[in-house]
mmCIF file of C-alpha atoms in Angstrom:
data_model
loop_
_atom_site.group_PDB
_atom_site.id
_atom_site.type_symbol
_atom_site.label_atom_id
_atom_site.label_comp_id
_atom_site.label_asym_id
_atom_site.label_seq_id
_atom_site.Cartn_x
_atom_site.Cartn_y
_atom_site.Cartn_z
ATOM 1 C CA UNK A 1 29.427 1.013 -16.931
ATOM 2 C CA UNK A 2 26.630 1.298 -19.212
ATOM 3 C CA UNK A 3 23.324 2.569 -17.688
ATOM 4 C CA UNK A 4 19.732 2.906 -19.171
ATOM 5 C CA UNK A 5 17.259 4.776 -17.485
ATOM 6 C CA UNK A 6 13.440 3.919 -18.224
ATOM 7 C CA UNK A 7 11.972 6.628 -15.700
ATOM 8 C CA UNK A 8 12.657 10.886 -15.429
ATOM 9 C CA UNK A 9 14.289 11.578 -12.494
ATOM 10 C CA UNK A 10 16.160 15.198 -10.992
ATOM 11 C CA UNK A 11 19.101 15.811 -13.190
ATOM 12 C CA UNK A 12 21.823 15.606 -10.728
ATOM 13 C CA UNK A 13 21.297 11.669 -11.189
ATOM 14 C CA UNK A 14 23.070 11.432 -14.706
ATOM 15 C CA UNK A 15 24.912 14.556 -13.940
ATOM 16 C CA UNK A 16 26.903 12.794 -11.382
ATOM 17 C CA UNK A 17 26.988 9.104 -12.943
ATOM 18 C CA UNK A 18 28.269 10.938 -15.704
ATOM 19 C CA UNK A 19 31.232 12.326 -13.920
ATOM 20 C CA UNK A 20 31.720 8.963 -12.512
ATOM 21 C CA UNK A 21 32.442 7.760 -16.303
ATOM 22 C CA UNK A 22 29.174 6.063 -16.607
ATOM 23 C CA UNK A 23 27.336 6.086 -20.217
ATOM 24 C CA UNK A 24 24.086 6.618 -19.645
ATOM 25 C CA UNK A 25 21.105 6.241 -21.893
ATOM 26 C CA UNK A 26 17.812 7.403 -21.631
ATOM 27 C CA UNK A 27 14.230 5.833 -23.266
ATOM 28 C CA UNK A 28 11.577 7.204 -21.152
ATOM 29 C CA UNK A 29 8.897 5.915 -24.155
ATOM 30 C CA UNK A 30 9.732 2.806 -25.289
ATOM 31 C CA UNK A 31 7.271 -0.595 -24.782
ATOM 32 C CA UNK A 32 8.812 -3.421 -22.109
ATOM 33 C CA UNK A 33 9.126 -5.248 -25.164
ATOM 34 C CA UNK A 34 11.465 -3.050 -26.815
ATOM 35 C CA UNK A 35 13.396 -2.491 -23.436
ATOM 36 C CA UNK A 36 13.639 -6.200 -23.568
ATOM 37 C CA UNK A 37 15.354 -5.772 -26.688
ATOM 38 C CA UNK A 38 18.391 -4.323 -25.812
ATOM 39 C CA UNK A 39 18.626 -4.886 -22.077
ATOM 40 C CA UNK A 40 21.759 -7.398 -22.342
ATOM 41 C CA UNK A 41 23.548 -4.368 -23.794
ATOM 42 C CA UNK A 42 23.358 -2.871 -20.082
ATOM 43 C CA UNK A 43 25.114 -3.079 -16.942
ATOM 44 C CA UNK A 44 22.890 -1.018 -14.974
ATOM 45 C CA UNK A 45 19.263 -0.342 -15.176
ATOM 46 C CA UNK A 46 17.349 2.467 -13.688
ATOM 47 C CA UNK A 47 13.356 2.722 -13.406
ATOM 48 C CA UNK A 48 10.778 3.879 -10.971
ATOM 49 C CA UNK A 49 7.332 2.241 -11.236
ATOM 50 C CA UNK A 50 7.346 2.309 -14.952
ATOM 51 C CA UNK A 51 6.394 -1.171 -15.151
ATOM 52 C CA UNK A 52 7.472 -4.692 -13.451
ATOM 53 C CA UNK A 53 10.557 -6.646 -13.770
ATOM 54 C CA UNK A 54 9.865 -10.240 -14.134
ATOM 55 C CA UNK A 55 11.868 -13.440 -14.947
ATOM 56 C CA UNK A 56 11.911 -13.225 -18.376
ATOM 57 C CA UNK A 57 12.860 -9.396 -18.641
ATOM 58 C CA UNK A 58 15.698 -11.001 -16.414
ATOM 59 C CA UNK A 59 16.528 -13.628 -18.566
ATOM 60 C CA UNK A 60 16.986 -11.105 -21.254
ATOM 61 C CA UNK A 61 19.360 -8.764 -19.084
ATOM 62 C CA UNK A 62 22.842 -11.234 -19.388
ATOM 63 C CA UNK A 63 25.394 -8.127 -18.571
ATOM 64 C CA UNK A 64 23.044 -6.746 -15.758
ATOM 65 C CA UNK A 65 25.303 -5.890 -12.667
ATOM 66 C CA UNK A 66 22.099 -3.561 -11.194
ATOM 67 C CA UNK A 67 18.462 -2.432 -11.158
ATOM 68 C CA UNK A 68 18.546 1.042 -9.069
ATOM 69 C CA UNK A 69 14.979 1.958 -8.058
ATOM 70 C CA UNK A 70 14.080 5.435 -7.374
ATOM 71 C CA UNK A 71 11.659 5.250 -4.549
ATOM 72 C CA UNK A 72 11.458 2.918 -1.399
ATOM 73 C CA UNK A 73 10.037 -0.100 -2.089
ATOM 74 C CA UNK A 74 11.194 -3.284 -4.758
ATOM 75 C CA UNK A 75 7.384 -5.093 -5.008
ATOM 76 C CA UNK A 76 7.571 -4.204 -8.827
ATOM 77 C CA UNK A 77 10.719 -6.194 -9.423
ATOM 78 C CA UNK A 78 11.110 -10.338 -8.480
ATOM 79 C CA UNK A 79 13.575 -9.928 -5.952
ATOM 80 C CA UNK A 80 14.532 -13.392 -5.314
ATOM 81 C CA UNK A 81 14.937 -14.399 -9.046
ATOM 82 C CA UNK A 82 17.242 -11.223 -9.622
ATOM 83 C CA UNK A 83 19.678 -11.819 -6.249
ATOM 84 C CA UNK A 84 19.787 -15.418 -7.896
ATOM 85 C CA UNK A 85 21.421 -14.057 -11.224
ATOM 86 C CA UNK A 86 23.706 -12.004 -9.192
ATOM 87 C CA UNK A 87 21.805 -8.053 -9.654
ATOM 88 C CA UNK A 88 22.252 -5.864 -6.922
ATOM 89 C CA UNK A 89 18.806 -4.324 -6.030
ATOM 90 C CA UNK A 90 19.538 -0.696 -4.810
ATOM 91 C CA UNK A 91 16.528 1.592 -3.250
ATOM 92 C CA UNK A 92 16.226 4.898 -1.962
ATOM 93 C CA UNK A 93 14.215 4.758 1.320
ATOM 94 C CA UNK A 94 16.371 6.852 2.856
ATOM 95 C CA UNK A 95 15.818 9.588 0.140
ATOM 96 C CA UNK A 96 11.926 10.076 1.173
ATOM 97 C CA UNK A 97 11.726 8.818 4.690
ATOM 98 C CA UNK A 98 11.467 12.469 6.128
ATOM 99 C CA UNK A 99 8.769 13.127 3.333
ATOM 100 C CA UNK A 100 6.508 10.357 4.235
ATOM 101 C CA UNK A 101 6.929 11.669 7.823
ATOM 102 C CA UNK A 102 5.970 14.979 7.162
ATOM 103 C CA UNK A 103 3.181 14.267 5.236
ATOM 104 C CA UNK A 104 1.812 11.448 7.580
ATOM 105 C CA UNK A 105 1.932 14.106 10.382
ATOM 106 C CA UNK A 106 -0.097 16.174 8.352
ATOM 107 C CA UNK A 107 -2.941 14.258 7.577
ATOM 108 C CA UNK A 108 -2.796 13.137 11.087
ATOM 109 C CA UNK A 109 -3.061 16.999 12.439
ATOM 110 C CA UNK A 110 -5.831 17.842 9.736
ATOM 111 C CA UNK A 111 -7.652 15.081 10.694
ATOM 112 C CA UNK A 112 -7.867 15.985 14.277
ATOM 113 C CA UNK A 113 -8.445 19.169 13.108
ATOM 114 C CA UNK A 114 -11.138 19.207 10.497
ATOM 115 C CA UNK A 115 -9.098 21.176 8.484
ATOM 116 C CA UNK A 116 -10.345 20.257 5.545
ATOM 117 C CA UNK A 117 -13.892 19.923 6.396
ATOM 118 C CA UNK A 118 -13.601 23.359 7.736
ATOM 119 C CA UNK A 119 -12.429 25.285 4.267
ATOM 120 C CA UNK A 120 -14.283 23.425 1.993
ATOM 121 C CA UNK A 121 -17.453 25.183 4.155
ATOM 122 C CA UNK A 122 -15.846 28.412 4.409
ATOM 123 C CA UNK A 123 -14.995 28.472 1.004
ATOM 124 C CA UNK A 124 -19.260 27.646 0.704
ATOM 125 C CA UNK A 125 -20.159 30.788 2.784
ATOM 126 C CA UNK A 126 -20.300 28.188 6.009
ATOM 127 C CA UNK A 127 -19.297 29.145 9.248
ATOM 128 C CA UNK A 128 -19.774 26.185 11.448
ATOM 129 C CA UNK A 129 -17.591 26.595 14.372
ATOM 130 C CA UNK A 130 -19.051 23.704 17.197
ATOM 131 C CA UNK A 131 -19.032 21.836 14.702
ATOM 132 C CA UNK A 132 -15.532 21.922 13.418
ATOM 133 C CA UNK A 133 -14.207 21.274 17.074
ATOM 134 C CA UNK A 134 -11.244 19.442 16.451
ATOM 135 C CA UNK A 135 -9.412 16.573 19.055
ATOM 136 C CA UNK A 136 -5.539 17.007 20.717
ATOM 137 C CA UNK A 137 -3.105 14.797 20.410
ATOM 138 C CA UNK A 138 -1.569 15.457 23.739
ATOM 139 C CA UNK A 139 -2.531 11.915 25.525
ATOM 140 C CA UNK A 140 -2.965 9.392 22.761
ATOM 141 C CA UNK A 141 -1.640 6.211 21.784
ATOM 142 C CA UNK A 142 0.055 6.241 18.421
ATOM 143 C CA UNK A 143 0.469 2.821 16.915
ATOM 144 C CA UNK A 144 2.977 1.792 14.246
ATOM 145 C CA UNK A 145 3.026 -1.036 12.047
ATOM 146 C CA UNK A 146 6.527 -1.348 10.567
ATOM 147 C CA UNK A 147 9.757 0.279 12.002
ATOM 148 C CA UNK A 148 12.120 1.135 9.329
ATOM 149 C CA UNK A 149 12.593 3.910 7.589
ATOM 150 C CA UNK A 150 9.160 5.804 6.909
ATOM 151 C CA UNK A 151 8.288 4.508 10.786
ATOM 152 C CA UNK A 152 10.833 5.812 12.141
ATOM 153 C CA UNK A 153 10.589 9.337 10.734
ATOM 154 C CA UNK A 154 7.008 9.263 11.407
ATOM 155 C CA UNK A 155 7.723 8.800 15.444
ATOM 156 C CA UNK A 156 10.499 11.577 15.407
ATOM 157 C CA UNK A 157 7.876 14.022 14.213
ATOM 158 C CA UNK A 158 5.783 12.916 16.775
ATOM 159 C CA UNK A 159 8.429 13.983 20.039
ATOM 160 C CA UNK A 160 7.139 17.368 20.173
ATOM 161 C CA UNK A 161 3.585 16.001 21.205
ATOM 162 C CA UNK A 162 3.148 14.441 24.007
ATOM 163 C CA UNK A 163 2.153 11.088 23.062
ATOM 164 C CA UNK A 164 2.993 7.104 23.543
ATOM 165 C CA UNK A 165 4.329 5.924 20.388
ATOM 166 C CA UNK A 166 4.193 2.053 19.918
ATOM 167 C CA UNK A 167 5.533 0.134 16.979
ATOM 168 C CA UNK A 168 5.028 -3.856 15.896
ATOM 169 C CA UNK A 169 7.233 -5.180 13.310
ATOM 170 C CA UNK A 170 8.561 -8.798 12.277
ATOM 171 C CA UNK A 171 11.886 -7.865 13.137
ATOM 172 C CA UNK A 172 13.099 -7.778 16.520
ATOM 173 C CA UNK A 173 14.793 -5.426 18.755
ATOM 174 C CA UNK A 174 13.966 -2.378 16.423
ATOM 175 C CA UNK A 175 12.643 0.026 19.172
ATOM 176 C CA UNK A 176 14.676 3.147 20.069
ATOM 177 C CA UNK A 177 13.980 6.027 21.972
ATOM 178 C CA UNK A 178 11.471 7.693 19.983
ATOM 179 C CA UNK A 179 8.940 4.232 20.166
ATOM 180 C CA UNK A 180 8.469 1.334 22.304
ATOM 181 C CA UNK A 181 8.533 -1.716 20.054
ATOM 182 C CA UNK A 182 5.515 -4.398 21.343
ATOM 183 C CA UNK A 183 3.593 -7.301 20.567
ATOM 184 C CA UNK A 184 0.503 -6.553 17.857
ATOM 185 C CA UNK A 185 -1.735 -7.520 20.642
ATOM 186 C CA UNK A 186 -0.151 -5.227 22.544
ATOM 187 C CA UNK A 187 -0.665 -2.544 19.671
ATOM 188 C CA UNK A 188 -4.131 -3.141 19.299
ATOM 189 C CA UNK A 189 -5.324 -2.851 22.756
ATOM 190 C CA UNK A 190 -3.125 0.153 23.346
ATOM 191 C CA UNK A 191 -3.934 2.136 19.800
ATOM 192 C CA UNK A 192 -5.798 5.339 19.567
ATOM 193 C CA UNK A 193 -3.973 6.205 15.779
ATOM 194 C CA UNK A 194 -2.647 3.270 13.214
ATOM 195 C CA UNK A 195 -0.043 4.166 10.805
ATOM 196 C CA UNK A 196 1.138 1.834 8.411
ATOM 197 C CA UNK A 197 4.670 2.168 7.107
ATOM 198 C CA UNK A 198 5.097 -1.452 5.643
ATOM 199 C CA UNK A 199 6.504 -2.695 1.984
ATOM 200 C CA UNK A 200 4.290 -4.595 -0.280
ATOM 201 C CA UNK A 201 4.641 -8.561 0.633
ATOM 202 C CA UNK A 202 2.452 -11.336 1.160
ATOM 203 C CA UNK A 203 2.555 -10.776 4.687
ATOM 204 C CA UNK A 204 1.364 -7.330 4.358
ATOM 205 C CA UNK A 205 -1.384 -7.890 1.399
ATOM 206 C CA UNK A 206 -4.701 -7.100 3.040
ATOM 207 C CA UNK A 207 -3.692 -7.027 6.191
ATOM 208 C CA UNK A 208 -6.179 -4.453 7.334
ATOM 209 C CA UNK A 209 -8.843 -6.269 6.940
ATOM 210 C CA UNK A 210 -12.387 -6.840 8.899
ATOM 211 C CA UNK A 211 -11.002 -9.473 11.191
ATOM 212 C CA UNK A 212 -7.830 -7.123 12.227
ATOM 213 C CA UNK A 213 -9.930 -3.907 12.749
ATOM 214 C CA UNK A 214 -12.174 -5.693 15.686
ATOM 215 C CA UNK A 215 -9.514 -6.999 17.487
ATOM 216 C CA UNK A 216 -8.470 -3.581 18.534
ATOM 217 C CA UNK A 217 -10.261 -2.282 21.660
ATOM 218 C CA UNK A 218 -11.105 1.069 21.077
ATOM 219 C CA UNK A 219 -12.160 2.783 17.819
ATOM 220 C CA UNK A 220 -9.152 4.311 16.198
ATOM 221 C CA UNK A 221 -8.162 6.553 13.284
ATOM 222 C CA UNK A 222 -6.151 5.064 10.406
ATOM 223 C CA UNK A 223 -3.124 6.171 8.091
ATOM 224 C CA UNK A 224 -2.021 4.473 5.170
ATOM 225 C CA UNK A 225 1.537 6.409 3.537
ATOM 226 C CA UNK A 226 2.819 2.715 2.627
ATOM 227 C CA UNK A 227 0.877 0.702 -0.053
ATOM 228 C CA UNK A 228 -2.733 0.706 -1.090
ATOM 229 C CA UNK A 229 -2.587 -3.566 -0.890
ATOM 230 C CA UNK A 230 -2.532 -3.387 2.787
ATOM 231 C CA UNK A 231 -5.850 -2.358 3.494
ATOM 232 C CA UNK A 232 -8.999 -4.283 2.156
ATOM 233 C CA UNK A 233 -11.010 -0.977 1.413
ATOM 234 C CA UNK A 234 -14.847 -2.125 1.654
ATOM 235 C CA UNK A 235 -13.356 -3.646 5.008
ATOM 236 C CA UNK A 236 -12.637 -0.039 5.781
ATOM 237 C CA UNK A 237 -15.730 1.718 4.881
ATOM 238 C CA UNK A 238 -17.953 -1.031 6.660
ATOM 239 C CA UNK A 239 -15.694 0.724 9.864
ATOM 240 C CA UNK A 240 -15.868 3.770 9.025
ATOM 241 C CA UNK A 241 -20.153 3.858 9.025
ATOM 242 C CA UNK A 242 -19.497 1.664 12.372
ATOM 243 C CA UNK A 243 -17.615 3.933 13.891
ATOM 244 C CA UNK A 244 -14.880 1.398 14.696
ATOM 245 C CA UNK A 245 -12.425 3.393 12.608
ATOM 246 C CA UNK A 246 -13.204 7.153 13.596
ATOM 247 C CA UNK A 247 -11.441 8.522 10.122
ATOM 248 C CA UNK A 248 -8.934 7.797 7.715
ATOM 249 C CA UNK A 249 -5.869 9.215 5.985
ATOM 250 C CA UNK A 250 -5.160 7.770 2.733
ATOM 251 C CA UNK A 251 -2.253 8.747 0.410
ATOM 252 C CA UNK A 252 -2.502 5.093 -1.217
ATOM 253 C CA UNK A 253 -5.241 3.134 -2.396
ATOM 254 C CA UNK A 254 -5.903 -0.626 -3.465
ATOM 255 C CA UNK A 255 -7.250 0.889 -6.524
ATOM 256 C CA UNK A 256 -3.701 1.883 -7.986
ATOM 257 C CA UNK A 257 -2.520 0.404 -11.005
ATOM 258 C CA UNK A 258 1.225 -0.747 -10.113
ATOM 259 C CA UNK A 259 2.932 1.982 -12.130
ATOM 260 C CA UNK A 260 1.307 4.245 -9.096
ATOM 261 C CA UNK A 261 0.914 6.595 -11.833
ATOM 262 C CA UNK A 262 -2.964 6.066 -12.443
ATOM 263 C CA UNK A 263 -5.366 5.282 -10.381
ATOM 264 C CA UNK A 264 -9.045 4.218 -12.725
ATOM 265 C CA UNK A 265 -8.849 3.619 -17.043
ATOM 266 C CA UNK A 266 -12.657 4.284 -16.618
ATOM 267 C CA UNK A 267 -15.184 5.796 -15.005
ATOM 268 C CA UNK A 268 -16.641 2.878 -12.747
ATOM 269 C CA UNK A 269 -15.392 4.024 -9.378
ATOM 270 C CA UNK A 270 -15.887 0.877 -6.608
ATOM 271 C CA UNK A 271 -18.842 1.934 -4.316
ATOM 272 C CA UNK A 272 -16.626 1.542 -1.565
ATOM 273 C CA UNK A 273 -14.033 4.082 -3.553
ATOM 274 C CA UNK A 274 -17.267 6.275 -3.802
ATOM 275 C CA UNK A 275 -18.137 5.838 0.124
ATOM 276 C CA UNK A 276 -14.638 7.515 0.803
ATOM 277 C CA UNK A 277 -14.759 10.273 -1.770
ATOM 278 C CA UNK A 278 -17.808 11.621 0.136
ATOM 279 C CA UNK A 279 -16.664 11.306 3.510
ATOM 280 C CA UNK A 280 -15.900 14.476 5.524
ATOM 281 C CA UNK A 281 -13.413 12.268 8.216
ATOM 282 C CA UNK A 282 -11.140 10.822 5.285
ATOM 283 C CA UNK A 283 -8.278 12.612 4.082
ATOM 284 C CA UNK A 284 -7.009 11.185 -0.121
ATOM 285 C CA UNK A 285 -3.371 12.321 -1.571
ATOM 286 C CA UNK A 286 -2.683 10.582 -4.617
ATOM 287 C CA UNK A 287 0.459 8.802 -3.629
ATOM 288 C CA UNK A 288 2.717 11.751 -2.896
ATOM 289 C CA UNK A 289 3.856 11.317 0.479
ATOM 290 C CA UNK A 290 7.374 10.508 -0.233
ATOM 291 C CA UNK A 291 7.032 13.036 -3.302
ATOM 292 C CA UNK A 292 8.860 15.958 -2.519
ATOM 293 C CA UNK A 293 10.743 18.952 -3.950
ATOM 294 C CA UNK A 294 13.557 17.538 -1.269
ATOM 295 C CA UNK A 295 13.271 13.683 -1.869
ATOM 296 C CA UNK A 296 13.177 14.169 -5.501
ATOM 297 C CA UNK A 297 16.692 15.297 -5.454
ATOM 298 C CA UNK A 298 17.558 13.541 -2.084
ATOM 299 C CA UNK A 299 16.264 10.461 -3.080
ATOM 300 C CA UNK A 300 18.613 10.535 -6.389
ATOM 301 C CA UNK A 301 21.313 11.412 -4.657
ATOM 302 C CA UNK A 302 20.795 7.858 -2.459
ATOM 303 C CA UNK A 303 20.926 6.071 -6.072
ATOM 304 C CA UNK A 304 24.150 7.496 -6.943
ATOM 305 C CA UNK A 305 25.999 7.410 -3.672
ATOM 306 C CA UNK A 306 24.687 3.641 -3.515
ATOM 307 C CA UNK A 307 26.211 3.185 -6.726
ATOM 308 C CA UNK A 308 29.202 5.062 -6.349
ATOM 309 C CA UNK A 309 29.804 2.946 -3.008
ATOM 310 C CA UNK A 310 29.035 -0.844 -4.700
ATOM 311 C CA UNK A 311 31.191 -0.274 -8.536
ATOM 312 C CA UNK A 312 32.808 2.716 -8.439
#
């Protein structure tokens, strides 16, 4: 098969589709136009985020057999319309899941913790030490919205505290024995920490919005390692100075352009952007949860095997 790749990735990806017999080509510069150009001379196409794939870059792809996305989720390419013409759609979720685990964990812990709060006044000559008391986890009520892969990393890491973990998701019977799966009422009444690990859909767009942070009973801290769509950010803030939402860990962001790769072309940052910037109980990565020295290789290794398995 022929394969062009649009998007760097760790080495051992064309290393190995090499040895499979593969020819694989490389443009890591051109426009989508160009791309366009010479798609229907592919049978495979690999990308990240680079930019979307719509109908008529489909159109354009006749001998297309696959689009192999490096990363978890498949919002940047029109699913249906591709299945229609036949294209396999291959991800690598499993590749980052214990990335996006880790890292939600950790903003969780230096939350709780103040870490960051704390060294930024150390490294200022503070020493504040009341006021840098930080909260246990031991006792709390971790909520989860989504149970597939990212989720269910998340609540392993979480069986060394002693904690309830409870998940809501649109598919049934997904609970194991690291989470009790329950109704989003449930969820909400139950929740002292939300974590999102959801894909980009219409379902999810917005979903954490004013209306679906007051129907949960007790103020509650939120994380966000999924996408930045989910959560209507002045929404947030207006909880945040309410006290509703106690802090926030955010390694996405409404603001991102789709690529994920910048986040503002100018300088006019949203006040609301601003208003979290400032704040000493919010925690920002720039998208980087699943963005490991592991997962980088791990999560080309998931492209090939998938590959290997489907046409090799």
């Amino acid at each position: 098969m022929k394969i062009l790749h649009i998007d760097s990735n760790h080495p051992l990806l064309i290393e190995q589709l090499n040895k499979l017999g593969c020819v694989n080509d490389e443009d890591y510069t051109s426009s989508k136009e160009d791309i366009e150009a010479k798609i229907h001379n592919y049978d495979g196409f690999i990308i990240r985020s680079r930019f979307k794939i719509d109908k008529a870059f489909l159109d354009k792809a006749t001998n297309l057999k696959f689009i192999g996305r490096v990363g978890a989720g498949l919002e940047n390419i029109d699913c249906e319309y591709a299945i229609s013409k036949n294209i396999a759609l291959i991800a690598a979720p499993e590749g980052n899941r214990n990335a996006v685990g880790e890292h939600t964990l950790g903003m969780l812990l230096s939350l709780f913790n103040k870490l960051n709060k704390a060294d930024k006044e150390i490294r200022a000559g503070k020493w504040l030490r009341e006021e840098n008391r930080g909260l246990e986890l031991d006792g709390k009520t971790i909520g989860l919205i989504g149970y597939g892969n990212m989720g269910k990393s998340f609540a392993k890491k979480l069986k060394g505290f002693d904690v309830d973990v409870l998940c809501y998701d649109i598919k049934s019977n997904v609970g194991d024995k690291n989470c009790k799966q329950v109704s989003l009422e449930e969820l909400q009444q139950k929740s002292d920490v939300l974590s999102l690990h959801t894909p980009q859909t219409t379902l999810t767009r917005n979903m954490i919005n004013k209306a679906f942070i007051n129907r949960f009973k007790k103020s509650f801290w939120l994380l966000n390692t999924a996408r930045g769509t989910s959560v209507v950010t002045k929404d947030l803030v207006a909880a945040l100075k309410s006290g509703k939402i106690l802090g926030a860990g955010l390694d996405v962001l409404e603001y991102e352009k789709s690529s994920f790769e910048n986040l503002f072309s100018d300088n006019n940052l949203p006040e609301a952007f601003q208003y979290l910037i400032a704040s000493e109980n919010v925690i920002l990565s720039p998208h980087v949860a699943g963005w490991t020295i592991e997962s980088n290789e791990k999560l080309a290794q998931t492209i090939v095997d998938k590959i290997k398995a489907k046409f090799c």
